[in-house]
XYZ file of C-alpha atoms in Angstrom:
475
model
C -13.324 8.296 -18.680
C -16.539 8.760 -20.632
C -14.779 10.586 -23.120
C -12.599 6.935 -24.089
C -15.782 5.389 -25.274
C -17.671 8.161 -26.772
C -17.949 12.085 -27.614
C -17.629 14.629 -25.607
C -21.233 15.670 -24.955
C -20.068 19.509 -24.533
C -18.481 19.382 -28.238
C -21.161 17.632 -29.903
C -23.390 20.471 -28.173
C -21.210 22.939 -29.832
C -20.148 21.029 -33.131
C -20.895 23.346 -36.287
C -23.385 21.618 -38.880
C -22.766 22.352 -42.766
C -25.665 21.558 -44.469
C -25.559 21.121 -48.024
C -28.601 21.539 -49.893
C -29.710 18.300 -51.795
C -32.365 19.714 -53.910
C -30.577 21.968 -56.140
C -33.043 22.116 -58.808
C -35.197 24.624 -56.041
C -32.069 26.879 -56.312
C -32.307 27.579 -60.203
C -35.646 28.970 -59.793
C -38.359 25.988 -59.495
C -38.534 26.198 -56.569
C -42.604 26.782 -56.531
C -42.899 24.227 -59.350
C -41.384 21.342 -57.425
C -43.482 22.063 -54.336
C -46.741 22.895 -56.125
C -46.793 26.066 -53.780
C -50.019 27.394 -56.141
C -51.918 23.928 -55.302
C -51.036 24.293 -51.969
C -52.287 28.006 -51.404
C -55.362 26.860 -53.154
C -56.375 24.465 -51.108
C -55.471 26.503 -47.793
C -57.194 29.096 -48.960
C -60.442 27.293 -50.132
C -60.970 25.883 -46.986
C -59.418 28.961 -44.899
C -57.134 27.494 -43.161
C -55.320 29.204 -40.304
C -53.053 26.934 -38.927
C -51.343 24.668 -41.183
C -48.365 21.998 -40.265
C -45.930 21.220 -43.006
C -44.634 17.604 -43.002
C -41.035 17.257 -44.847
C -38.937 14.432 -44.834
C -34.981 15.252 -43.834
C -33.821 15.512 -47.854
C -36.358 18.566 -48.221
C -35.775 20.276 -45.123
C -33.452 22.286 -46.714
C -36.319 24.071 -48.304
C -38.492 23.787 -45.686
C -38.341 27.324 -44.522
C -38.255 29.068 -47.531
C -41.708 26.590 -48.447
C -43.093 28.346 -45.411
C -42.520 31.883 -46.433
C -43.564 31.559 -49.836
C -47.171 29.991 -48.251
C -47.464 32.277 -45.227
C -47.181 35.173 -47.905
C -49.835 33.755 -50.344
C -52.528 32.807 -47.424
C -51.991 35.018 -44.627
C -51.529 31.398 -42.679
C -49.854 30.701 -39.708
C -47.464 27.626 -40.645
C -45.722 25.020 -38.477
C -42.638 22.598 -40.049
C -42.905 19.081 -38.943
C -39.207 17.867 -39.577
C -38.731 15.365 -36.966
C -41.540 13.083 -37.279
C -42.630 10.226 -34.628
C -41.973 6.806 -36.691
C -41.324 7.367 -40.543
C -41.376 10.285 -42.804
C -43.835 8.504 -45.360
C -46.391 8.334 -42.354
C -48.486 11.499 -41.822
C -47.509 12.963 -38.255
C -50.849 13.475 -37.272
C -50.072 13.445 -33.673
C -47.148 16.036 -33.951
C -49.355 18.531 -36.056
C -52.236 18.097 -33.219
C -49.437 19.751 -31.065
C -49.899 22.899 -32.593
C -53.301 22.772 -33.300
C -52.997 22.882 -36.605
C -56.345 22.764 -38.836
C -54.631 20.638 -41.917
C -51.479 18.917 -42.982
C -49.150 19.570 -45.538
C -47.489 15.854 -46.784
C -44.148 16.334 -48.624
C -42.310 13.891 -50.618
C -42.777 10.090 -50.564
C -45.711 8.354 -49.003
C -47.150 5.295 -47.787
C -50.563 6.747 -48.288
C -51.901 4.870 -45.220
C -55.421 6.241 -44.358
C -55.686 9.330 -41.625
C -59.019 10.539 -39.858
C -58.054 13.118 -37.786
C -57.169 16.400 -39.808
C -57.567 17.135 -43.434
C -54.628 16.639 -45.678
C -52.921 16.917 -49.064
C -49.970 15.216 -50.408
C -47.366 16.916 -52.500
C -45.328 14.109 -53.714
C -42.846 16.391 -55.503
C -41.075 15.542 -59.051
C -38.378 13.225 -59.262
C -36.988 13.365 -62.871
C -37.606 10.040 -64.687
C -37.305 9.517 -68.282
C -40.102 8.501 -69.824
C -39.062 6.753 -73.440
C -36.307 4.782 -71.762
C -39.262 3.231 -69.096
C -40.826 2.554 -71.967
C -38.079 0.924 -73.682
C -36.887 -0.789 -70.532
C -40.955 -2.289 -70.324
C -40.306 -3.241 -73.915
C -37.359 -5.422 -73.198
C -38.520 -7.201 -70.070
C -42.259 -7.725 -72.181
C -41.819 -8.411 -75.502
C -45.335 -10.729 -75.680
C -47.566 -7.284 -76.550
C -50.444 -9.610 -75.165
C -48.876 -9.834 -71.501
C -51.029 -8.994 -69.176
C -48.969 -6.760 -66.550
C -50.153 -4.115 -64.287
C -47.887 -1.185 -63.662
C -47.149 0.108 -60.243
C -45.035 3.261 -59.407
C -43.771 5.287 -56.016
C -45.792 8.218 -55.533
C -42.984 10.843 -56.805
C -43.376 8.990 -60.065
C -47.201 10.001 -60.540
C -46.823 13.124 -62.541
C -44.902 11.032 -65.420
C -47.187 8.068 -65.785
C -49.963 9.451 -67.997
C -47.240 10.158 -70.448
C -46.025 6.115 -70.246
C -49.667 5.024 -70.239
C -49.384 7.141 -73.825
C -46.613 5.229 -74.936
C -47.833 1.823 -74.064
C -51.180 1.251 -74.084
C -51.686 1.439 -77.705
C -49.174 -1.259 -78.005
C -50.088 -3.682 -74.918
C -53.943 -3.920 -74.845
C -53.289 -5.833 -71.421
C -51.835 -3.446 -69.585
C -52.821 -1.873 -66.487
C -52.005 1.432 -65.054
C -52.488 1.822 -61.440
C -54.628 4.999 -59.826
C -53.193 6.871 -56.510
C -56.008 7.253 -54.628
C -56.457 7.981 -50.748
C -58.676 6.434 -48.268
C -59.465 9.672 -45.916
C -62.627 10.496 -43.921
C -61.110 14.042 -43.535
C -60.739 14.442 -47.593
C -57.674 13.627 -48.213
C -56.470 15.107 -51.619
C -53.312 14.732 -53.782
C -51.454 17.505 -56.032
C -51.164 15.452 -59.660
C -50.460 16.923 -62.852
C -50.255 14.496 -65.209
C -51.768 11.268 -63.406
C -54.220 8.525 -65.027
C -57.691 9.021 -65.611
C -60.169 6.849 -63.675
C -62.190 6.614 -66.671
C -59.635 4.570 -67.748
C -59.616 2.026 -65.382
C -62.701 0.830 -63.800
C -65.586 -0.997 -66.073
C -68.423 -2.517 -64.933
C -67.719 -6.061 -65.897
C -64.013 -5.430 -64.289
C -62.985 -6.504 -60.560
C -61.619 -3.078 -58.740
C -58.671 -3.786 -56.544
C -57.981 -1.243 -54.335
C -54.435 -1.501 -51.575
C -51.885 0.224 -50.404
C -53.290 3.798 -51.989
C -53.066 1.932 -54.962
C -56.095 1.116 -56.950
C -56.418 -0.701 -60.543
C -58.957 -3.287 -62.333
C -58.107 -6.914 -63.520
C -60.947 -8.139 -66.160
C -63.387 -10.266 -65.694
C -62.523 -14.213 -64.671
C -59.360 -13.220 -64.003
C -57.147 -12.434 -60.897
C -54.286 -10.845 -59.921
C -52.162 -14.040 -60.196
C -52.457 -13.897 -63.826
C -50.852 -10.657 -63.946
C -47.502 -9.888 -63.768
C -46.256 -6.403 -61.979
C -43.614 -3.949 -63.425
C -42.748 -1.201 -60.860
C -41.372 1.938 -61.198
C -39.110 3.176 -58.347
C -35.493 2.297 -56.302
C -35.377 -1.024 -54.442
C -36.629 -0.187 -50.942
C -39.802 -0.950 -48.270
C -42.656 0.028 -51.092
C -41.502 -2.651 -53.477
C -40.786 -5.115 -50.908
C -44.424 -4.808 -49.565
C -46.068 -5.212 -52.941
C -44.190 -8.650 -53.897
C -44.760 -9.970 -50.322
C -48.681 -9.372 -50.885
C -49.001 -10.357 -54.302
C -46.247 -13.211 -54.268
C -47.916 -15.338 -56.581
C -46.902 -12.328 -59.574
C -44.034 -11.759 -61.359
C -42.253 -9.061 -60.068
C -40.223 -6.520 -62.847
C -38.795 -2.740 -62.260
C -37.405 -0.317 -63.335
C -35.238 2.161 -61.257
C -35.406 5.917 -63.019
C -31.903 6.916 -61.187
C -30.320 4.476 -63.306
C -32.158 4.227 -65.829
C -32.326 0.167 -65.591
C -34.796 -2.301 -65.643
C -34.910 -6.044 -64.350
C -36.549 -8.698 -63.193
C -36.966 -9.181 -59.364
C -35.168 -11.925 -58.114
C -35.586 -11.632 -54.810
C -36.795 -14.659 -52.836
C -40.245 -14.520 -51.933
C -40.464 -17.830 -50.892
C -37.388 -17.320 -48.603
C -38.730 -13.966 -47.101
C -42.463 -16.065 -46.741
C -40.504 -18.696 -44.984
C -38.492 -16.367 -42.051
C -42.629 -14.902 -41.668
C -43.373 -18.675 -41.040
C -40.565 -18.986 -38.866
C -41.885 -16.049 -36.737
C -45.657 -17.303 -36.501
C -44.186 -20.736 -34.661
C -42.332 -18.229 -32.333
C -45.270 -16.438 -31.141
C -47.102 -19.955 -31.048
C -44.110 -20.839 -28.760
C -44.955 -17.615 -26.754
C -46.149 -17.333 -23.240
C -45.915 -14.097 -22.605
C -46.784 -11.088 -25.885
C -46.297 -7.472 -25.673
C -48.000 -5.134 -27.997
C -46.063 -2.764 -29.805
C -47.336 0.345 -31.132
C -45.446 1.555 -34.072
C -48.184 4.423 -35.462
C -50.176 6.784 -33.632
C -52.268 8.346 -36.862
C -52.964 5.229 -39.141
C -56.779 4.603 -39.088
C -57.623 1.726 -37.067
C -54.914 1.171 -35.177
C -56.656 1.015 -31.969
C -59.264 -1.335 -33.069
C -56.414 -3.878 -34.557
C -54.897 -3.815 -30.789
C -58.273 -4.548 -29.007
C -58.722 -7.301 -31.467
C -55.262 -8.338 -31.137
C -55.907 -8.344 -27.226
C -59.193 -10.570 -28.016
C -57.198 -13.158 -29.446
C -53.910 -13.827 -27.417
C -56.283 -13.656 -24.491
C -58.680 -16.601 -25.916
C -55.358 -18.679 -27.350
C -53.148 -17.875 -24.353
C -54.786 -16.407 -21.573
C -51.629 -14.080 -21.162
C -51.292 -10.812 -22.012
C -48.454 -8.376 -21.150
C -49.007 -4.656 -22.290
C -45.382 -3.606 -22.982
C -42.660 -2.712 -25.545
C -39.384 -2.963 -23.327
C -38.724 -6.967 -24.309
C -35.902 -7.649 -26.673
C -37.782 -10.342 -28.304
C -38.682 -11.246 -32.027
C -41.665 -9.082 -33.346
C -44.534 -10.687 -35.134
C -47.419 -8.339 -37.437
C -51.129 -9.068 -36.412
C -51.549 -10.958 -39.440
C -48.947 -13.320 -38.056
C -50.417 -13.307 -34.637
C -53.705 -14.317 -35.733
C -52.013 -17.035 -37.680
C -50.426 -18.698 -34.214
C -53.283 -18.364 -31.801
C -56.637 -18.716 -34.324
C -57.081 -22.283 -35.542
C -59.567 -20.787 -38.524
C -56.858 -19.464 -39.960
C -54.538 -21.411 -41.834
C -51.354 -20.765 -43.677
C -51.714 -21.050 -47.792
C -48.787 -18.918 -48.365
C -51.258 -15.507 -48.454
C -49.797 -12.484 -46.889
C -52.127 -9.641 -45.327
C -49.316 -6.636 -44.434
C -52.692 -3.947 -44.489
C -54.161 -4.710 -40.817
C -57.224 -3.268 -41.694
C -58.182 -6.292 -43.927
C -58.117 -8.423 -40.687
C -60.785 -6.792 -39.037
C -64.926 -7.210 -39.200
C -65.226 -6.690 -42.787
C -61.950 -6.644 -44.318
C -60.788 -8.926 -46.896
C -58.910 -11.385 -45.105
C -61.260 -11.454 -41.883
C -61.362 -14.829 -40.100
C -63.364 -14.778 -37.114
C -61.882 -16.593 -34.085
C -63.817 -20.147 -33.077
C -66.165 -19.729 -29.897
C -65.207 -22.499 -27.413
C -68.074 -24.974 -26.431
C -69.412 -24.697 -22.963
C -68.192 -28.424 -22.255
C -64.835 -27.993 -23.466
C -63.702 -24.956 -21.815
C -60.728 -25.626 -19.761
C -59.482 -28.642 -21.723
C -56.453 -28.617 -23.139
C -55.029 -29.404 -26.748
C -51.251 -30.370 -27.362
C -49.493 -29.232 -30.408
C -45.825 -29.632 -31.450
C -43.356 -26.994 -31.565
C -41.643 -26.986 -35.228
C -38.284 -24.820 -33.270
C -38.089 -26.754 -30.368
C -39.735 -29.843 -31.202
C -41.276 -29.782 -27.606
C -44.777 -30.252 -26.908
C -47.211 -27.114 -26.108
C -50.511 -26.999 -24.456
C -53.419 -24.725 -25.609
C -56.171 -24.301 -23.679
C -59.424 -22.598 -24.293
C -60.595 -20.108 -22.381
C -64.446 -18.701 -21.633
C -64.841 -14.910 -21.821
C -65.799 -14.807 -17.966
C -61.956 -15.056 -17.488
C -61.276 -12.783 -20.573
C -63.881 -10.167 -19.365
C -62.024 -10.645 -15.671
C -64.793 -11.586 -13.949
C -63.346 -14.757 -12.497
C -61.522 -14.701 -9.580
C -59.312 -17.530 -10.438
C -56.442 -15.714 -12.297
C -56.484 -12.940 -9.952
C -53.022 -11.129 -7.799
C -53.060 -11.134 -4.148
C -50.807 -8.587 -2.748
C -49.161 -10.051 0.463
C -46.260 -8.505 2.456
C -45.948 -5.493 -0.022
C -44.841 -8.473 -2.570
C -47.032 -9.832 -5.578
C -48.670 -13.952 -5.394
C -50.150 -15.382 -7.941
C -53.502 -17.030 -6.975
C -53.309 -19.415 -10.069
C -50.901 -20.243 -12.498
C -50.724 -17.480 -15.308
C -47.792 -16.848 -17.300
C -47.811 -13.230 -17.603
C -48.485 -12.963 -13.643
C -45.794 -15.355 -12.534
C -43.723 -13.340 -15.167
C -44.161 -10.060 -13.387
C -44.465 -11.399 -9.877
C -40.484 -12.734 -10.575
C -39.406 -9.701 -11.580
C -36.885 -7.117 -9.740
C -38.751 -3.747 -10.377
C -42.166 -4.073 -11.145
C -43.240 -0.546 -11.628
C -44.120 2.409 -9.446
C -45.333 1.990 -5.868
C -47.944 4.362 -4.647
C -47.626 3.723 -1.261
C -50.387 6.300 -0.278
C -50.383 7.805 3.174
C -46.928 6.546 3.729
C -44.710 9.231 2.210
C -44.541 12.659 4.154
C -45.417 16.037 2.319
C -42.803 18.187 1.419
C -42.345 21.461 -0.423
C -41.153 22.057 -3.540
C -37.606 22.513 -4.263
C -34.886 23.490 -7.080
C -34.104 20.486 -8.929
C -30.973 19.901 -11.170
C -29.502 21.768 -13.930
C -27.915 20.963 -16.936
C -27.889 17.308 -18.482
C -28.233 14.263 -17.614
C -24.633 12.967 -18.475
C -22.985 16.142 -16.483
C -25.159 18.411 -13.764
C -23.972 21.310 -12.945
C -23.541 20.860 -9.265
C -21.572 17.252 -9.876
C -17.851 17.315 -9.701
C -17.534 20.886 -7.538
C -16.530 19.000 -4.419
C -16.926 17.289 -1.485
C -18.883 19.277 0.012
C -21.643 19.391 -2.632
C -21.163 15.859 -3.621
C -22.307 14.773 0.127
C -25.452 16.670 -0.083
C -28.100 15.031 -1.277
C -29.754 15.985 -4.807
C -33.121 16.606 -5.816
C -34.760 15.190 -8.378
C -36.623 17.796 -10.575
């Protein structure tokens, strides 16, 4: 019957996979060229390496193995491919590489850059084939004022062509300004670049350094980044997306080196800002927030959580620890913007969560309650539901959980709540409400041979009666 409403799990088991290799340009010989393999040995080597875990994303694991071989021959290393990695291939897979106990990583291909502090690392970004003079031309068209002020951002796989456009354009447009790729690493982070742009020529002392998203570049003095307008270099995808909802007060332009195009953004900031909005007033509405993890290496990301955890707890007093809810799914930026009161929505967006921390940019630090006023509460209307809501403010005895008064009673091997708190009254209606000890009550027994096979078909199921009346043991 299974077999009506999907595959048969037995002939996707045994299905034959032809792969066909995407990077063909490896096959005529450049094979070493496009993945810097002399870089890479050189900076195994150097630091004598013995374990080391290459990352690829799916389109080069074609190559992956022969990658390997070529390295393992040129270091005497042990090496480890990383090809299924836990959230995104432009994420280093710190956690998967700390599996093997590997002393470095190996980044392939695109890259968020997002900061790492647990092994060292280098990024090969790779080659993709862009031609230069018809960027340029392309840059021409959309700028033809050779005193706009613009400042030129690029996907990493770009990197290796943009000294040659800086060539081409900089003598033209005094105003222009080519970002630097640089990585923010306490391990030493360090990227394989032929043909990148020189810090020299960026940073001044009289100019203001910006530095985001791996990306860092200088705007002159008095001005901002609102008076600039951006011209990217890359497909339509997540990267670009990111950069126009941070700087959405810019002109966004781009040009796309697969089709050798360029345009002028039109996509609708304002509407995109507005859904964001639409999602702080639901997790205002909330009585109940899970946390949801989605990194494991970024820098950080345990610090944003306990500080995440600070804030629902003084704005809501309810706090749920869990990623299983089918429910709308805010950023800490928005968070912060529906339970702190300091901070107020002027149509800035923070996507980096490290600027919302002590210290960061965009740091807003969350109003301590007075003494008198703790326990009163504060109405505020719901713009979804039009409804009324009631904050109250909480003292950091009941955050810290030394008051008694939001504590659970267990009575008759059932949960009661001893006050009314959302998140408890939440769980204490709930069918299953996780594992039960129950310590001293369930006998000893010995070990015994569990299942085999998979889940969808055991071995032992569908043999007959006889086996199907016995009962089965879990393994």
């Amino acid at each position: 019957m299974t077999d009506v409403f999907s595959s048969s799990s037995e002939a996707v088991l045994q299905r034959p996979v032809s792969v066909s290799f995407l990077r063909t340009d490896s096959h005529a010989g450049n094979l070493v060229q496009l993945y810097q393999i002399a870089e890479t040995c050189h900076f195994i080597t150097n630091n004598q390496f013995k374990k080391v875990a290459l990352q690829f994303p799916d389109e080069f694991l074609p190559d992956a193995v022969r990658v390997s071989v070529e390295i393992e021959k040129e270091t005497n290393a042990k090496t480890f491919i990383l090809g299924d990695t836990s959230y995104g291939s432009c994420c280093v897979d710190e956690v998967a590489a700390e599996h093997v106990r590997a002393d470095c990583i190996v980044h392939y291909g695109p890259s968020c850059l997002s900061p790492c502090r647990r092994l060292p690392l280098l990024y090969v970004f790779g080659k993709r084939p862009i031609d230069v003079q018809q960027c340029a031309a392309a840059f021409k068209e959309l700028y033809p004022d050779c005193q706009s002020h613009v400042i030129i951002l690029y996907d990493v796989t770009y990197s290796h062509a943009i000294g040659d456009l800086r060539t081409l354009l900089c003598e033209i447009y005094p105003n222009v300004v080519v970002s630097l790729l640089k990585t923010d690493h306490s391990c030493g982070a360090k990227l394989v670049q032929d043909s990148c742009v020189d810090s020299d020529h960026i940073e001044s002392q009289d100019d203001r350094v910006i530095f985001k998203f791996g990306r860092q570049f200088s705007v002159k003095a008095g001005q901002s980044v609102d008076n600039y307008s951006m011209f990217y270099i890359g497909q339509e995808g997540l990267t670009l997306t990111n950069f126009m909802m941070t700087w959405n007060h810019c002109a966004f332009s781009s040009f796309n080196p697969e089709t050798h195009t360029g345009r002028v953004e039109s996509v609708k900031i304002n509407k995109a800002l507005m859904k964001r909005y639409y999602a702080i007033e639901r997790a205002k509405d909330a009585s109940v927030v899970g946390i949801l993890v989605g990194t494991l290496g970024v820098a950080n990301y345990l610090t944003i959580i306990e500080q995440l955890k600070d804030i629902i707890h003084k704005a809501e007093n309810s706090l749920l620890d869990s990623s299983e809810f089918y429910k709308p799914v805010v950023t800490p930026f928005e968070m912060e913007l529906g339970c702190n009161k300091h901070r107020e929505w002027t149509g800035e967006y923070v996507t980096d969560f490290r600027d919302l921390l002590p210290g960061g940019s965009s740091h807003v630090g969350f109003p301590e309650p007075d003494q008198s006023a703790i326990g009163e509460e504060t109405t505020d209307v719901s713009l979804i539901t039009g409804a009324l809501r009631t904050c109250s403010t909480t003292s950091s005895e009941i955050i810290n959980g030394t008051s008694e008064s939001s504590s659970l009673v267990p009575r008759n091997q059932t949960l009661t709540v001893a006050n009314t708190n959302t998140a408890a009254s939440f769980l204490s209606g709930r069918s299953w409400q996780g594992l039960e000890p129950k310590l001293g009550q369930t006998p000893v027994v010995k070990a015994v041979a569990g299942r085999r096979g998979i889940a969808i078909a055991y071995e032992e199921e569908g043999v007959g009666n006889k086996d199907a009346s016995t009962p089965l043991q879990k393994s």
